[in-house]
Amino acid sequence: MSSKQIKINQLSFQYQDKLIFKNLDFTINQGDFALLTGPSGCGKSTLLKLIAGLEPTSTSKITTGSLTQPFTNWGMVFQDPNRQFTMATPREELIFALENKLIDRVTAQKIIDEVSHKTNISHLLDRPFLHLSGGEKQRVALAVLIAMQSDLFLLDEPFANCDSHNRNFLLNCLDSLHQEGKTILISDHNFANYEKIDPKIFAIKNQRIQTTPLPSQEEVVTNFSLPHTKQESVYSFNSFSLSFPEKELLSSTNLKIYSGKATLLTGENGSGKTSLFKALSKVITYQGELLFKDKEVKKWRRRPYLSKVGQIFQNPDDQFLNVTVKEELDFSLKYNQNPSLNESKLQSILTKLNLENMDEQVVYSLSGGQKRKLQILVMLMAYPDVLLLDEPFSGLDQKSVSEVIFLLKNYFLDENHSLIVISHQLDQIQNLCDYHLVLKDQQLFYAK
């Protein structure tokens, strides 16, 4: 049997009037493990969607060249895992997928048991997706693709919300699938641990693609100071605890988060970091006492409280209120509370973030990294007293991470404005954060 090939020949592609690719030429052979790299917004997600047949749409087109994709049994993991699922729990999602393949219940249960063990989701099967972390959802998404016996795996930033342990676990899963002869094409900004797989590397830059060696990735070492307890606090936790019916997330805790500082919050996927943010945002209930500026959060009325405490969501699409980039920015400027961000300053920032000349682009059609930068900019104009950032560097290349940190330090942080940052991407985090909170084994504590 002849080997299958994904062949892209002199392909040019544009979205609306903007050229995304020009004369792309490359081939993926059956059984390859290929890694797509490139700066945020260069077209990695678009290329994966082209291969998957999800592009072009009514607003985009292939102008020249051709694309041949002979795999009929393929699957894709999207950058946003919430777009992946139609059912309420992982078990129901797997059953639904296998029923569509006309697989009988006995065989389906056997497959579910096998893939659940392989991707370490057995304990998650009956939990609602609403209670799963981003990293846990990514494991479920991969399990579905394995259950469907896909031959081609297209993965768009699949580790963006994963801690280092889960990232390595998933990479080992993909390496195992590669050893079985599966074809894998993955986009990623983090190059750690790929050397053991030795993938083909394709770099997208300036609308073209070329092969390149694997970029080096230095080991990240962090060293934070412990806070001085006499500082003014913005939050005080007193006998505070947090739980779901099926799981305790945080046992009785007493500590403070300090005003005018940036505090990093880390913990393994599923440890409860996003749930803690939901408690701080009055979305879910908690036990014990939580003071914001010396007043119990439960006693704050929702509207005045949320004008002082803003959140950058893990999924940027949840943040936007308008259709186009211009509409979103105009709306934010109309209600702008940030004295450092006037209209002329905004234009220079848009240029710095590579978001200029995108006025008429639909916000939901932006790349994951572009959405993230726009989302952060919008919240800087809202200028709450406290900003909760849930994986703000997800989907961003290192240059973009530097630019976002510059914005947060120069247009937000001061003695009256505080940041709490959830991030698994620690490469440059010490350039932003003063203190480090760890959520581990239902305990919340400061660490160096």
Coordinates of C-alpha atoms in Angstrom, one line a residue:
M1 CA 0.0 0.0 0.0
S2 CA 1.4 3.4 -1.0
S3 CA 2.1 5.9 1.8
K4 CA -0.3 8.9 2.2
Q5 CA 1.0 12.4 1.9
I6 CA -0.5 15.8 2.8
K7 CA 0.8 18.0 0.0
I8 CA 0.6 21.7 -0.2
N9 CA 1.8 23.1 -3.5
Q10 CA 2.4 26.8 -4.2
L11 CA -0.7 27.6 -2.0
S12 CA -1.7 31.3 -1.4
F13 CA -4.5 32.0 1.0
Q14 CA -6.2 35.2 2.1
Y15 CA -8.8 36.2 4.8
Q16 CA -11.0 39.1 3.5
D17 CA -8.4 41.3 1.8
K18 CA -5.4 40.2 4.0
L19 CA -2.9 37.7 2.5
I20 CA -2.1 35.0 5.1
F21 CA 0.1 32.6 3.1
K22 CA 2.0 33.2 -0.1
N23 CA 3.2 30.2 -2.2
L24 CA 3.4 27.7 0.6
D25 CA 5.2 24.5 -0.3
F26 CA 5.5 21.5 2.1
T27 CA 4.7 17.9 2.5
I28 CA 3.7 15.7 5.5
N29 CA 4.3 12.0 5.0
Q30 CA 2.2 9.3 6.7
G31 CA 3.8 8.5 10.0
D32 CA 5.5 11.9 10.4
F33 CA 5.5 13.8 13.7
A34 CA 5.6 17.5 12.6
L35 CA 5.8 20.6 14.8
L36 CA 4.5 24.0 13.5
T37 CA 6.2 27.1 15.0
G38 CA 6.0 30.8 14.4
P39 CA 5.0 34.1 16.1
S40 CA 1.4 34.7 17.3
G41 CA -0.9 35.5 14.4
C42 CA 1.4 34.0 11.7
G43 CA -1.2 31.5 10.6
K44 CA -0.5 28.2 12.4
S45 CA -4.2 27.7 13.4
T46 CA -5.3 28.7 9.9
L47 CA -3.0 26.1 8.3
L48 CA -4.3 23.3 10.6
K49 CA -7.9 24.3 9.7
L50 CA -7.0 24.3 6.0
I51 CA -5.7 20.7 6.3
A52 CA -8.8 19.8 8.3
G53 CA -11.1 21.2 5.6
L54 CA -12.4 23.9 8.0
E55 CA -11.0 26.6 5.8
P56 CA -11.8 28.4 3.5
T57 CA -15.0 29.9 4.7
S58 CA -17.3 32.6 3.2
T59 CA -14.8 35.3 4.2
S60 CA -11.6 33.5 3.1
K61 CA -10.2 31.8 0.0
I62 CA -7.4 29.9 -1.6
T63 CA -6.2 32.2 -4.4
T64 CA -3.5 30.0 -6.0
G65 CA -2.0 26.5 -5.6
S66 CA -3.5 23.3 -4.2
L67 CA -3.8 21.2 -1.0
T68 CA -4.1 17.5 -1.0
Q69 CA -5.2 15.8 2.2
P70 CA -5.9 12.0 1.7
F71 CA -6.6 11.0 5.3
T72 CA -10.3 10.2 5.8
N73 CA -10.0 9.2 9.5
W74 CA -8.6 12.3 11.2
G75 CA -9.3 14.4 14.3
M76 CA -8.4 17.8 15.6
V77 CA -7.9 19.3 19.1
F78 CA -8.7 23.0 19.1
Q79 CA -6.8 25.7 20.9
D80 CA -9.9 26.3 23.0
P81 CA -11.0 22.9 24.4
N82 CA -14.5 24.2 25.2
R83 CA -15.2 24.2 21.4
Q84 CA -14.5 20.4 21.4
F85 CA -17.4 19.0 23.2
T86 CA -21.2 18.6 22.8
M87 CA -22.1 16.5 25.8
A88 CA -22.1 17.2 29.6
T89 CA -19.4 14.7 30.8
P90 CA -16.3 13.0 29.3
R91 CA -18.1 9.6 29.4
E92 CA -21.1 10.9 27.5
E93 CA -18.8 12.6 25.0
L94 CA -16.9 9.3 24.4
I95 CA -20.2 7.3 24.1
F96 CA -21.5 9.9 21.6
A97 CA -18.4 9.7 19.5
L98 CA -18.4 6.0 19.4
E99 CA -22.1 5.7 18.7
N100 CA -21.5 7.9 15.6
K101 CA -19.0 5.3 14.5
L102 CA -21.7 2.6 14.9
I103 CA -19.7 0.8 17.5
D104 CA -21.8 -1.5 19.8
R105 CA -22.0 -0.7 23.5
V106 CA -19.8 -3.6 24.7
T107 CA -17.0 -2.7 22.4
A108 CA -17.5 1.0 23.1
Q109 CA -17.1 0.4 26.9
K110 CA -13.9 -1.6 26.3
I111 CA -12.5 1.3 24.1
I112 CA -13.5 3.9 26.8
D113 CA -11.7 1.9 29.5
E114 CA -8.6 1.6 27.3
V115 CA -8.4 5.3 26.2
S116 CA -9.3 6.5 29.7
H117 CA -6.3 4.6 31.1
K118 CA -4.0 5.7 28.3
T119 CA -4.8 9.4 28.8
N120 CA -5.3 9.3 32.6
I121 CA -9.0 10.5 32.6
S122 CA -10.7 7.5 34.4
H123 CA -11.4 9.6 37.5
L124 CA -12.8 12.4 35.3
L125 CA -15.3 10.4 33.2
D126 CA -18.4 11.4 35.2
R127 CA -17.5 14.9 36.2
P128 CA -19.2 17.8 34.3
F129 CA -17.0 19.6 31.8
L130 CA -17.9 22.7 33.7
H131 CA -15.9 21.4 36.7
L132 CA -12.8 20.4 34.6
S133 CA -9.7 22.5 34.2
G134 CA -8.4 23.5 30.8
G135 CA -5.6 20.9 31.0
E136 CA -8.0 18.1 32.0
K137 CA -10.2 19.0 29.0
Q138 CA -7.2 18.7 26.7
R139 CA -6.6 15.2 28.0
V140 CA -10.3 14.3 27.3
A141 CA -10.1 15.8 23.8
L142 CA -7.1 13.6 23.0
A143 CA -8.9 10.6 24.4
V144 CA -11.8 11.1 22.0
L145 CA -9.5 11.3 19.1
I146 CA -7.8 8.0 20.1
A147 CA -11.1 6.4 20.7
M148 CA -12.2 7.4 17.2
Q149 CA -9.0 5.5 15.9
S150 CA -7.8 8.6 14.0
D151 CA -4.9 8.1 11.7
L152 CA -4.1 11.9 11.5
F153 CA -4.0 14.0 14.6
L154 CA -4.1 17.8 14.2
L155 CA -3.4 19.6 17.5
D156 CA -3.6 23.4 17.9
E157 CA -1.7 24.5 21.0
P158 CA -2.9 21.4 22.9
F159 CA -0.7 22.1 25.9
A160 CA -1.5 25.8 26.3
N161 CA -3.4 25.3 29.7
C162 CA -1.3 22.3 30.9
D163 CA 1.1 22.2 33.9
S164 CA 4.5 20.7 33.2
H165 CA 3.5 17.2 34.4
N166 CA 0.4 17.0 32.2
R167 CA 2.3 18.5 29.3
N168 CA 5.0 15.7 29.5
F169 CA 2.3 13.1 30.0
L170 CA 0.4 14.2 26.8
L171 CA 3.7 14.4 24.8
N172 CA 4.5 10.9 25.9
C173 CA 1.0 9.8 24.7
L174 CA 1.6 11.5 21.3
D175 CA 5.0 9.9 21.0
S176 CA 3.4 6.5 21.7
L177 CA 0.8 7.1 19.0
H178 CA 3.6 8.2 16.7
Q179 CA 5.4 4.9 17.3
E180 CA 2.2 3.1 16.3
G181 CA 2.4 4.8 12.9
K182 CA -0.1 7.7 13.5
T183 CA 0.6 11.0 11.7
I184 CA 0.8 14.0 14.0
L185 CA 0.9 17.7 13.2
I186 CA 1.0 20.0 16.2
S187 CA 1.4 23.8 16.7
D188 CA 3.3 25.0 19.8
H189 CA 5.3 27.9 21.2
N190 CA 7.0 25.8 23.9
F191 CA 9.7 23.5 22.6
A192 CA 10.5 21.7 25.8
N193 CA 10.8 17.9 25.7
Y194 CA 10.4 17.6 21.9
E195 CA 14.0 16.6 21.4
K196 CA 13.2 13.0 22.5
I197 CA 10.6 12.8 19.7
D198 CA 12.8 14.4 17.0
P199 CA 9.9 15.9 15.0
K200 CA 10.1 17.7 11.7
I201 CA 10.0 21.4 12.4
F202 CA 8.2 23.8 10.1
A203 CA 8.5 27.6 10.9
I204 CA 5.9 30.0 9.5
K205 CA 7.1 33.6 9.0
N206 CA 6.2 36.4 6.6
Q207 CA 3.5 34.3 4.9
R208 CA 5.9 31.5 4.0
I209 CA 7.0 28.2 5.6
Q210 CA 10.4 26.6 5.9
T211 CA 12.1 23.7 7.7
T212 CA 14.2 24.6 10.7
P213 CA 16.1 22.9 13.6
L214 CA 14.4 22.5 16.9
P215 CA 14.8 25.8 18.8
S216 CA 16.5 25.5 22.2
Q217 CA 14.5 25.7 25.4
E218 CA 16.2 26.7 28.6
E219 CA 15.1 25.2 31.9
V220 CA 13.0 27.7 33.8
V221 CA 14.1 28.4 37.4
T222 CA 12.0 30.8 39.5
N223 CA 12.9 32.4 42.9
F224 CA 10.4 34.7 44.5
S225 CA 10.5 36.7 47.7
L226 CA 8.1 35.9 50.5
P227 CA 5.7 38.8 51.3
H228 CA 6.1 41.1 54.3
T229 CA 3.0 40.5 56.5
K230 CA 2.7 44.2 57.5
Q231 CA 1.8 45.3 53.9
E232 CA -1.7 46.5 53.1
S233 CA -3.8 43.6 51.8
V234 CA -6.4 43.6 49.1
Y235 CA -7.8 40.2 50.0
S236 CA -7.9 38.4 53.4
F237 CA -8.8 34.7 53.6
N238 CA -9.9 33.6 57.1
S239 CA -10.9 30.0 57.6
F240 CA -11.7 30.1 53.8
S241 CA -12.4 26.8 52.0
L242 CA -13.7 25.8 48.6
S243 CA -15.3 22.5 47.4
F244 CA -17.5 20.9 44.8
P245 CA -19.9 18.1 45.8
E246 CA -17.5 15.5 44.5
K247 CA -14.2 17.1 45.4
E248 CA -12.6 19.3 48.0
L249 CA -10.5 22.0 46.3
L250 CA -9.2 24.0 49.2
S251 CA -9.2 23.3 52.9
S252 CA -9.4 25.9 55.6
T253 CA -7.0 28.7 54.7
N254 CA -5.7 31.9 56.4
L255 CA -3.6 34.3 54.4
K256 CA -3.5 37.7 52.6
I257 CA -3.0 38.8 49.1
Y258 CA -1.3 42.2 49.0
S259 CA -2.3 45.5 47.4
G260 CA -0.2 47.0 44.5
K261 CA 1.6 43.7 43.8
A262 CA 1.5 41.0 41.1
T263 CA 0.9 37.6 42.6
L264 CA 1.5 34.4 40.7
L265 CA -0.8 31.4 41.4
T266 CA 0.3 28.0 40.3
G267 CA -0.8 24.4 40.8
E268 CA -1.4 21.2 38.8
N269 CA -4.3 21.0 36.4
G270 CA -7.5 20.4 38.4
S271 CA -6.1 21.7 41.7
G272 CA -8.7 24.5 41.8
K273 CA -7.0 27.6 40.5
T274 CA -9.8 28.7 38.1
S275 CA -12.4 27.8 40.8
L276 CA -10.6 30.1 43.2
F277 CA -10.9 32.9 40.7
K278 CA -14.6 32.1 40.3
A279 CA -15.0 32.5 44.1
L280 CA -13.1 35.8 43.9
S281 CA -15.5 36.9 41.1
K282 CA -18.7 36.0 43.1
V283 CA -19.5 33.2 40.6
I284 CA -19.4 30.3 43.0
T285 CA -19.9 30.1 46.8
Y286 CA -17.2 29.4 49.4
Q287 CA -17.1 28.7 53.1
G288 CA -15.4 30.9 55.7
E289 CA -14.5 34.5 55.4
L290 CA -13.2 36.3 52.3
L291 CA -12.5 40.1 52.8
F292 CA -12.0 42.5 49.9
K293 CA -10.6 45.8 51.2
D294 CA -11.7 44.8 54.7
K295 CA -15.3 44.0 53.7
E296 CA -16.8 40.5 53.3
V297 CA -17.1 39.7 49.6
K298 CA -20.6 38.2 50.2
K299 CA -21.7 41.6 51.5
W300 CA -20.6 43.5 48.4
R301 CA -23.3 44.1 45.8
R302 CA -22.4 42.4 42.5
R303 CA -22.2 45.5 40.2
P304 CA -19.9 47.7 42.4
Y305 CA -17.8 44.7 43.3
L306 CA -17.2 43.6 39.7
S307 CA -16.3 47.2 38.8
K308 CA -13.4 46.9 41.1
V309 CA -12.4 43.3 40.4
G310 CA -12.0 42.3 36.7
Q311 CA -11.0 39.0 35.2
I312 CA -9.2 38.0 32.0
F313 CA -10.9 34.7 31.2
Q314 CA -9.1 31.5 30.1
N315 CA -11.2 31.6 26.9
P316 CA -10.8 35.1 25.2
D317 CA -14.1 34.6 23.3
D318 CA -16.0 35.0 26.6
Q319 CA -14.5 38.5 27.1
F320 CA -15.7 40.2 23.9
L321 CA -19.0 42.2 23.5
N322 CA -18.8 43.3 19.9
V323 CA -18.2 41.8 16.5
T324 CA -15.2 43.6 15.0
V325 CA -11.8 44.7 16.5
K326 CA -12.8 48.4 15.9
E327 CA -16.1 48.0 17.6
E328 CA -14.5 46.3 20.6
L329 CA -11.9 49.0 20.9
D330 CA -14.3 51.9 20.3
F331 CA -16.6 50.5 23.1
S332 CA -13.7 50.2 25.5
L333 CA -12.5 53.7 24.7
K334 CA -16.0 55.1 25.3
Y335 CA -15.9 53.7 28.9
N336 CA -12.1 53.9 29.3
Q337 CA -11.1 54.4 33.0
N338 CA -7.4 54.2 32.5
P339 CA -5.8 57.7 32.5
S340 CA -2.6 56.3 30.8
L341 CA -4.5 54.9 27.8
N342 CA -5.8 57.6 25.5
E343 CA -6.7 57.1 21.9
S344 CA -3.3 58.2 20.5
K345 CA -1.4 56.0 23.0
L346 CA -3.7 53.1 22.0
Q347 CA -2.6 53.3 18.4
S348 CA 1.0 52.9 19.3
I349 CA 0.2 50.0 21.5
L350 CA -1.8 48.3 18.8
T351 CA 1.3 48.6 16.5
K352 CA 3.5 47.2 19.2
L353 CA 1.2 44.2 19.6
N354 CA 0.9 43.7 15.8
L355 CA -2.9 44.4 16.0
E356 CA -2.9 47.5 13.8
N357 CA -4.9 47.5 10.5
M358 CA -7.3 44.9 11.8
D359 CA -10.3 47.3 12.4
E360 CA -12.8 45.3 10.3
Q361 CA -11.6 41.8 11.3
V362 CA -14.2 39.8 13.3
V363 CA -12.7 39.3 16.8
Y364 CA -13.6 35.6 16.8
S365 CA -11.6 35.1 13.6
L366 CA -8.3 36.3 15.2
S367 CA -5.6 33.8 16.1
G368 CA -5.6 32.7 19.8
G369 CA -2.6 34.9 20.5
Q370 CA -4.2 38.0 18.8
K371 CA -7.4 37.4 20.8
R372 CA -5.4 37.2 24.0
K373 CA -3.6 40.5 23.4
L374 CA -6.8 42.3 22.5
Q375 CA -8.5 40.8 25.5
I376 CA -5.8 42.1 27.8
L377 CA -5.9 45.6 26.2
V378 CA -9.6 45.8 26.7
M379 CA -9.4 45.0 30.4
L380 CA -6.5 47.5 30.9
M381 CA -9.0 50.2 29.7
A382 CA -11.6 48.9 32.2
Y383 CA -8.9 49.5 34.9
P384 CA -10.4 47.7 37.9
D385 CA -8.6 47.8 41.2
V386 CA -7.7 44.1 40.9
L387 CA -7.3 42.1 37.7
L388 CA -7.5 38.3 37.8
L389 CA -5.6 36.8 34.8
D390 CA -6.3 33.2 34.0
E391 CA -3.5 31.9 31.7
P392 CA -2.9 35.3 30.0
F393 CA 0.2 34.0 28.1
S394 CA -1.6 31.0 26.5
G395 CA -1.1 31.1 22.7
L396 CA 1.6 33.8 22.9
D397 CA 5.2 33.5 21.6
Q398 CA 8.0 34.8 23.8
K399 CA 8.1 38.3 22.1
S400 CA 4.4 38.7 22.7
V401 CA 4.7 37.6 26.3
S402 CA 7.4 40.3 26.8
E403 CA 5.0 42.9 25.2
V404 CA 2.1 41.9 27.4
I405 CA 4.2 42.0 30.6
F406 CA 5.4 45.5 29.6
L407 CA 1.8 46.7 29.2
L408 CA 0.7 45.2 32.6
K409 CA 3.7 46.8 34.4
N410 CA 3.5 50.2 32.7
Y411 CA -0.3 50.7 32.2
F412 CA -1.8 48.9 35.2
L413 CA 0.3 48.0 38.2
D414 CA 0.7 50.7 40.8
E415 CA 0.1 51.1 44.6
N416 CA -3.7 51.0 44.0
H417 CA -3.9 48.3 41.3
S418 CA -3.1 44.6 41.9
L419 CA -2.7 41.5 39.7
I420 CA -3.3 37.9 40.5
V421 CA -2.0 35.7 37.6
I422 CA -2.6 32.0 36.9
S423 CA 0.1 30.7 34.6
H424 CA 1.8 27.5 33.6
Q425 CA 4.1 29.5 31.3
L426 CA 6.9 30.6 33.7
D427 CA 9.6 31.7 31.2
Q428 CA 9.3 35.4 32.0
I429 CA 7.0 35.5 34.9
Q430 CA 9.5 36.9 37.4
N431 CA 9.6 40.0 35.2
L432 CA 6.0 40.6 36.3
C433 CA 5.2 38.9 39.6
D434 CA 6.4 39.8 43.1
Y435 CA 5.0 36.8 45.0
H436 CA 4.2 33.2 44.3
L437 CA 1.1 31.4 45.7
V438 CA 0.9 27.6 45.3
L439 CA -2.3 25.6 45.4
K440 CA -1.4 22.0 46.2
D441 CA -3.1 19.1 48.1
Q442 CA -6.0 21.5 49.0
Q443 CA -3.5 23.9 50.6
L444 CA -2.8 27.5 49.5
F445 CA 0.5 28.9 50.6
Y446 CA 3.3 31.3 49.6
A447 CA 6.5 29.8 48.2
K448 CA 9.8 31.0 46.8

